Amino acid sequence: MSWQLAGVALNSRFLIGSSLYPSPHIMQGAIAESEAEVVTVSLRRQSPKQQGGDAFWQHIQGLERHILPNTAGCYSAKDAVMTANMAREVFNTHWIKLEVLGDEYNLQPDPFALLEATKELIAQGFEVFPYATDDLVLAERLVNAGCNIVMPWGAPIGTGRGLMNPYALKILRARLPDTTLIIDAGLGAPSHAAQAMEFGFDGVLLNTAVAEANDPVLMARAFRDGIRAGRNGFEAGVMQQRDLAKPSTPVLGTPFWHQDKNHRGNAS
Amino acid sequence: MITIQFNGEPHQLKAHALPEVLLELGAPKMCAVAINGQFVPKNEHDSVILQDADALDAFTPMQGG
């Protein structure tokens, strides 16, 4: 079933990164297998004698996906705004995955600089995809600043720890029902992605878990299927947990209906 | 001749105007340019003249997560 991301109709709820793959060929295979329609890229300073940038871009272009440039590595609102403007010119898109980091150790977003950069970029006409923590008030401030999308982390980038704070993420979903919420970063296993989707998140963005798998192409398929399974589960409605067991097989007409009540086993 | 830093390395250049400088350096067509840390949009390139000791950086598409 298709959905809307920043005004674009997509079939996949998987957004995938283009970094860390063993080779461009494997990157292409993994992105194709993921069926993700949005691919994140970056801008980097490069010697003109090295043509890697052009070669990389040709590989990405060949996939015919929507491009989501990032501002990875920026530690100030000013640098992030400048990087976003350069990305808009190079990639010809007003989409920007806004990363403004505040801590080098765990690559945690700087909420204050993130909000400052968000306001400036929205004023400049960008569609901002802010990489944020799972902090509710930050997410609300980003939405109030004009964000249609917020991307809370599951865990710090590249850790593969999954959803560290399910409580906070569920609260985000409940409090921002009209905002597109995408889990970005920290997922390690397809089950993590499935869990995020079961919570009702609109999509999942990840890179390392696929790119650094022993078989990135197979892992891309696994995440693709996990995301679908989780979304289907959310739409179907996950049952409420109970404290007490409840037999799924009818009790009426049990063959051993006459056995001692104190020794009766329950049906499964 | 002027000497500038291009992507962190010194280069001696005959050209001074930014479009000619980029050609002389063989900068890729698909790149964004910053001079002394400030982004220079493409529509301003024609009006920019580089000075000796300027720092010119070209940013190209790269892998990203």
Coordinates of C-alpha atoms in Angstrom, one line a residue:
Chain A
M1 CA 0.0 0.0 0.0
S2 CA 1.4 3.4 -1.0
W3 CA 2.0 6.2 1.5
Q4 CA 3.1 9.8 1.3
L5 CA 6.5 11.1 2.3
A6 CA 6.9 14.8 1.9
G7 CA 4.4 14.9 -0.9
V8 CA 5.8 11.9 -2.7
A9 CA 3.9 8.6 -3.1
L10 CA 6.1 5.7 -2.0
N11 CA 5.4 1.9 -1.8
S12 CA 8.3 1.1 0.5
R13 CA 8.7 2.3 4.1
F14 CA 12.4 1.5 4.0
L15 CA 14.9 4.4 3.6
I16 CA 18.4 3.2 3.1
G17 CA 21.9 4.6 3.3
S18 CA 24.6 4.3 0.7
S19 CA 27.6 4.1 2.9
L20 CA 30.0 1.4 4.2
Y21 CA 29.2 -1.3 1.6
P22 CA 32.1 -3.6 0.6
S23 CA 31.8 -2.5 -3.0
P24 CA 29.7 -0.3 -5.2
H25 CA 28.3 -3.5 -6.9
I26 CA 27.2 -4.8 -3.5
M27 CA 25.7 -1.4 -2.6
Q28 CA 23.6 -1.4 -5.8
G29 CA 22.5 -5.0 -5.1
A30 CA 21.5 -4.3 -1.5
I31 CA 19.6 -1.1 -2.4
A32 CA 17.8 -2.9 -5.2
E33 CA 16.9 -5.9 -2.9
S34 CA 15.7 -3.5 -0.2
E35 CA 13.2 -2.0 -2.6
A36 CA 13.8 1.2 -0.7
E37 CA 12.8 4.2 -2.8
V38 CA 14.8 6.8 -0.9
V39 CA 18.6 6.7 -0.6
T40 CA 20.7 8.9 1.6
V41 CA 23.9 10.4 0.3
S42 CA 26.4 13.1 1.5
L43 CA 28.7 15.8 0.2
R44 CA 32.4 15.6 0.8
R45 CA 35.5 17.6 -0.2
Q46 CA 37.4 15.6 -2.8
S47 CA 40.5 16.0 -4.8
P48 CA 39.7 16.6 -8.4
K49 CA 42.2 13.9 -9.4
Q50 CA 40.0 11.4 -7.6
Q51 CA 36.9 10.7 -9.6
G52 CA 35.3 8.6 -6.9
G53 CA 32.5 11.1 -6.4
D54 CA 31.5 11.0 -10.0
A55 CA 31.7 7.2 -10.1
F56 CA 29.6 6.9 -6.9
W57 CA 27.0 9.3 -8.3
Q58 CA 26.7 7.3 -11.4
H59 CA 26.0 4.1 -9.3
I60 CA 23.3 5.9 -7.4
Q61 CA 21.7 7.5 -10.4
G62 CA 21.5 4.2 -12.1
L63 CA 19.2 3.0 -9.3
E64 CA 16.6 5.8 -10.0
R65 CA 15.7 6.5 -6.4
H66 CA 14.7 9.6 -4.5
I67 CA 17.8 11.2 -3.1
L68 CA 17.9 12.4 0.5
P69 CA 21.2 14.3 1.1
N70 CA 22.4 14.5 4.7
T71 CA 24.4 17.0 6.7
A72 CA 26.4 14.3 8.5
G73 CA 29.4 15.5 10.4
C74 CA 28.1 19.0 11.1
Y75 CA 28.4 20.2 14.7
S76 CA 26.9 23.7 14.3
A77 CA 23.7 25.1 12.9
K78 CA 25.7 27.3 10.6
D79 CA 27.7 24.5 9.1
A80 CA 24.5 22.4 8.7
V81 CA 22.7 25.2 6.9
M82 CA 25.6 25.7 4.5
T83 CA 25.9 22.0 3.8
A84 CA 22.1 21.8 3.1
N85 CA 22.4 24.7 0.6
M86 CA 25.3 23.0 -1.1
A87 CA 23.3 19.7 -1.2
R88 CA 20.3 21.5 -2.7
E89 CA 22.4 22.8 -5.5
V90 CA 24.3 19.6 -6.2
F91 CA 21.4 17.1 -5.9
N92 CA 18.7 19.4 -7.1
T93 CA 16.4 18.6 -4.2
H94 CA 14.9 20.6 -1.3
W95 CA 14.9 17.5 0.9
I96 CA 17.6 17.4 3.6
K97 CA 18.3 14.9 6.3
L98 CA 19.4 17.4 9.0
E99 CA 22.1 16.1 11.3
V100 CA 23.6 18.5 13.8
L101 CA 25.7 16.6 16.3
G102 CA 26.4 17.6 19.8
D103 CA 28.6 14.9 21.1
E104 CA 31.5 13.1 19.3
Y105 CA 31.3 10.0 21.6
N106 CA 27.9 8.8 20.7
L107 CA 27.0 11.1 17.8
Q108 CA 24.0 12.4 19.7
P109 CA 22.1 15.2 18.0
D110 CA 22.5 18.7 19.5
P111 CA 18.8 19.6 20.1
F112 CA 19.4 23.3 20.4
A113 CA 21.4 23.6 17.2
L114 CA 19.1 21.2 15.4
L115 CA 16.1 23.4 16.1
E116 CA 18.0 26.5 15.1
A117 CA 19.1 25.0 11.8
T118 CA 15.6 23.6 11.2
K119 CA 14.0 27.0 11.5
E120 CA 16.5 28.6 9.1
L121 CA 16.2 25.8 6.6
I122 CA 12.4 25.8 6.6
A123 CA 12.5 29.6 6.1
Q124 CA 14.7 28.8 3.0
G125 CA 12.1 26.4 1.6
F126 CA 13.7 23.1 2.6
E127 CA 11.8 19.9 3.5
V128 CA 13.7 19.1 6.7
F129 CA 14.1 15.5 7.9
P130 CA 15.6 16.2 11.3
Y131 CA 17.7 13.4 12.9
A132 CA 16.7 13.7 16.6
T133 CA 16.7 11.9 19.8
D134 CA 13.5 10.4 21.2
D135 CA 12.9 13.5 23.3
L136 CA 9.2 14.4 23.1
V137 CA 9.6 18.1 23.7
L138 CA 12.3 18.4 21.0
A139 CA 10.1 16.6 18.5
E140 CA 7.2 18.9 19.4
R141 CA 9.4 22.0 18.9
L142 CA 10.5 20.7 15.5
V143 CA 6.9 20.2 14.5
N144 CA 6.0 23.6 15.7
A145 CA 8.9 25.0 13.6
G146 CA 7.3 23.5 10.5
C147 CA 8.7 20.0 10.2
N148 CA 6.3 17.5 8.6
I149 CA 8.8 14.7 9.4
V150 CA 10.8 13.9 12.6
M151 CA 13.4 11.1 12.7
P152 CA 14.1 10.0 16.2
W153 CA 16.9 7.6 16.8
G154 CA 16.4 4.0 17.9
A155 CA 19.9 4.1 19.3
P156 CA 23.2 6.0 18.5
I157 CA 24.3 5.7 14.9
G158 CA 26.0 2.5 14.0
T159 CA 25.5 0.8 17.4
G160 CA 22.9 -1.8 16.3
R161 CA 21.3 -1.7 19.7
G162 CA 17.7 -1.5 18.5
L163 CA 15.0 0.6 20.2
M164 CA 16.7 1.6 23.4
N165 CA 13.7 3.4 24.8
P166 CA 10.5 1.9 23.6
Y167 CA 8.5 3.9 26.1
A168 CA 9.7 7.2 24.7
L169 CA 9.1 6.1 21.1
K170 CA 5.6 5.0 21.9
I171 CA 4.9 8.3 23.5
L172 CA 6.3 10.1 20.5
R173 CA 3.9 8.2 18.2
A174 CA 0.9 8.8 20.5
R175 CA 1.6 12.5 20.9
L176 CA 2.4 13.3 17.3
P177 CA -0.2 11.3 15.4
D178 CA -0.2 13.6 12.4
T179 CA 3.6 13.8 12.0
T180 CA 5.6 11.4 9.8
L181 CA 7.9 9.6 12.2
I182 CA 10.8 7.6 10.9
I183 CA 13.2 5.7 13.1
D184 CA 16.7 6.7 12.0
A185 CA 19.8 5.0 13.3
G186 CA 20.8 2.4 15.8
L187 CA 18.9 -0.6 14.4
G188 CA 20.9 -3.8 14.1
A189 CA 18.4 -6.6 13.4
P190 CA 15.4 -6.9 11.2
S191 CA 13.3 -7.6 14.3
H192 CA 14.2 -4.1 15.5
A193 CA 12.7 -2.6 12.4
A194 CA 9.7 -4.8 12.7
Q195 CA 9.2 -3.6 16.3
A196 CA 9.4 0.0 15.2
M197 CA 6.8 -0.5 12.6
E198 CA 4.6 -2.4 15.0
F199 CA 4.7 0.7 17.2
G200 CA 3.2 2.6 14.3
F201 CA 6.2 4.5 13.0
D202 CA 5.9 5.5 9.3
G203 CA 9.2 4.2 8.2
V204 CA 12.7 3.1 9.0
L205 CA 16.0 4.6 7.8
L206 CA 19.2 2.5 8.3
N207 CA 22.5 1.8 6.8
T208 CA 25.1 0.1 8.9
A209 CA 23.1 -3.0 9.7
V210 CA 22.7 -3.8 6.1
A211 CA 26.1 -2.6 4.8
E212 CA 28.2 -4.4 7.4
A213 CA 26.3 -7.7 7.3
N214 CA 28.2 -10.7 6.1
D215 CA 25.7 -10.7 3.1
P216 CA 24.4 -7.1 2.7
V217 CA 22.1 -8.1 -0.1
L218 CA 20.4 -10.8 1.9
M219 CA 20.2 -8.5 5.0
A220 CA 18.6 -5.8 2.8
R221 CA 15.9 -8.3 2.0
A222 CA 15.5 -9.3 5.6
F223 CA 15.0 -5.7 6.7
R224 CA 12.6 -5.2 3.8
D225 CA 10.5 -8.1 4.9
G226 CA 10.8 -7.1 8.6
I227 CA 9.5 -3.6 7.9
R228 CA 6.6 -5.0 5.9
A229 CA 5.8 -7.5 8.6
G230 CA 5.8 -4.9 11.3
R231 CA 3.7 -2.5 9.3
N232 CA 1.2 -5.2 8.5
G233 CA 1.1 -6.1 12.2
F234 CA 0.4 -2.5 13.1
E235 CA -2.3 -2.1 10.5
A236 CA -3.9 -5.4 11.6
G237 CA -3.8 -4.4 15.2
V238 CA -1.6 -6.2 17.7
M239 CA -3.5 -7.9 20.5
Q240 CA -3.4 -6.5 24.0
Q241 CA -1.2 -8.4 26.4
R242 CA -2.8 -10.2 29.3
D243 CA -1.6 -11.3 32.7
L244 CA -3.5 -14.6 32.6
A245 CA -3.5 -17.4 30.1
K246 CA -6.6 -17.9 28.0
P247 CA -7.1 -21.2 26.1
S248 CA -7.2 -20.8 22.3
T249 CA -8.9 -24.2 21.8
P250 CA -12.5 -24.4 22.9
V251 CA -12.9 -25.9 26.4
L252 CA -16.4 -27.1 25.9
G253 CA -16.4 -30.8 25.0
T254 CA -13.0 -31.6 26.2
P255 CA -12.5 -35.4 26.1
F256 CA -11.4 -35.6 29.7
W257 CA -14.2 -33.5 31.0
H258 CA -14.7 -35.9 33.8
Q259 CA -11.2 -35.8 35.3
D260 CA -10.5 -34.3 38.7
K261 CA -10.8 -30.6 38.6
N262 CA -7.7 -30.2 40.7
H263 CA -5.6 -32.1 38.1
R264 CA -7.1 -30.8 34.9
G265 CA -4.6 -29.5 32.4
N266 CA -5.7 -26.6 30.3
A267 CA -6.0 -26.8 26.6
S268 CA -3.4 -24.9 24.5
Chain B
M1 CA 49.9 33.8 -11.0
I2 CA 48.1 33.3 -7.6
T3 CA 48.5 30.5 -5.1
I4 CA 45.3 29.2 -3.5
Q5 CA 44.4 26.2 -1.3
F6 CA 42.2 23.9 -3.2
N7 CA 40.7 21.2 -1.1
G8 CA 43.4 21.7 1.4
E9 CA 46.3 21.6 -1.1
P10 CA 48.3 24.5 -2.5
H11 CA 47.8 25.2 -6.2
Q12 CA 49.3 27.9 -8.4
L13 CA 46.9 29.2 -11.0
K14 CA 46.9 31.3 -14.1
A15 CA 43.2 32.0 -13.9
H16 CA 41.6 34.3 -11.4
A17 CA 37.9 34.1 -12.3
L18 CA 36.1 31.3 -10.5
P19 CA 34.7 29.5 -13.6
E20 CA 38.1 29.5 -15.2
V21 CA 39.8 28.4 -12.0
L22 CA 37.5 25.4 -11.7
L23 CA 38.3 24.5 -15.2
E24 CA 42.0 24.8 -14.7
L25 CA 41.8 22.7 -11.5
G26 CA 39.7 20.0 -13.3
A27 CA 36.9 20.3 -10.7
P28 CA 34.0 18.0 -11.4
K29 CA 30.9 19.5 -12.9
M30 CA 28.7 18.2 -10.2
C31 CA 30.1 20.0 -7.2
A32 CA 29.3 22.7 -4.8
V33 CA 31.9 25.4 -4.1
A34 CA 33.0 27.2 -1.0
I35 CA 35.5 30.0 -0.8
N36 CA 37.1 30.7 2.6
G37 CA 34.4 28.6 4.2
Q38 CA 31.5 30.3 2.5
F39 CA 29.2 28.6 0.0
V40 CA 29.2 30.3 -3.4
P41 CA 26.0 29.4 -5.3
K42 CA 26.4 28.6 -9.0
N43 CA 24.6 31.7 -10.1
E44 CA 27.3 33.8 -8.4
H45 CA 30.3 32.0 -9.9
D46 CA 30.7 34.4 -12.8
S47 CA 31.2 37.4 -10.5
V48 CA 33.8 35.8 -8.3
I49 CA 37.5 36.6 -8.7
L50 CA 39.9 34.6 -6.5
Q51 CA 42.6 36.3 -4.5
D52 CA 46.0 35.0 -3.6
A53 CA 45.8 32.7 -0.5
D54 CA 42.1 32.1 -0.9
A55 CA 40.8 28.7 0.2
L56 CA 38.6 27.0 -2.4
D57 CA 36.8 23.8 -1.7
A58 CA 34.7 21.7 -4.0
F59 CA 32.2 19.2 -2.5
T60 CA 31.0 16.2 -4.5
P61 CA 28.5 13.4 -4.0
M62 CA 29.6 10.8 -1.6
Q63 CA 28.3 7.8 0.3
G64 CA 26.1 8.7 3.2
G65 CA 23.9 7.2 5.9

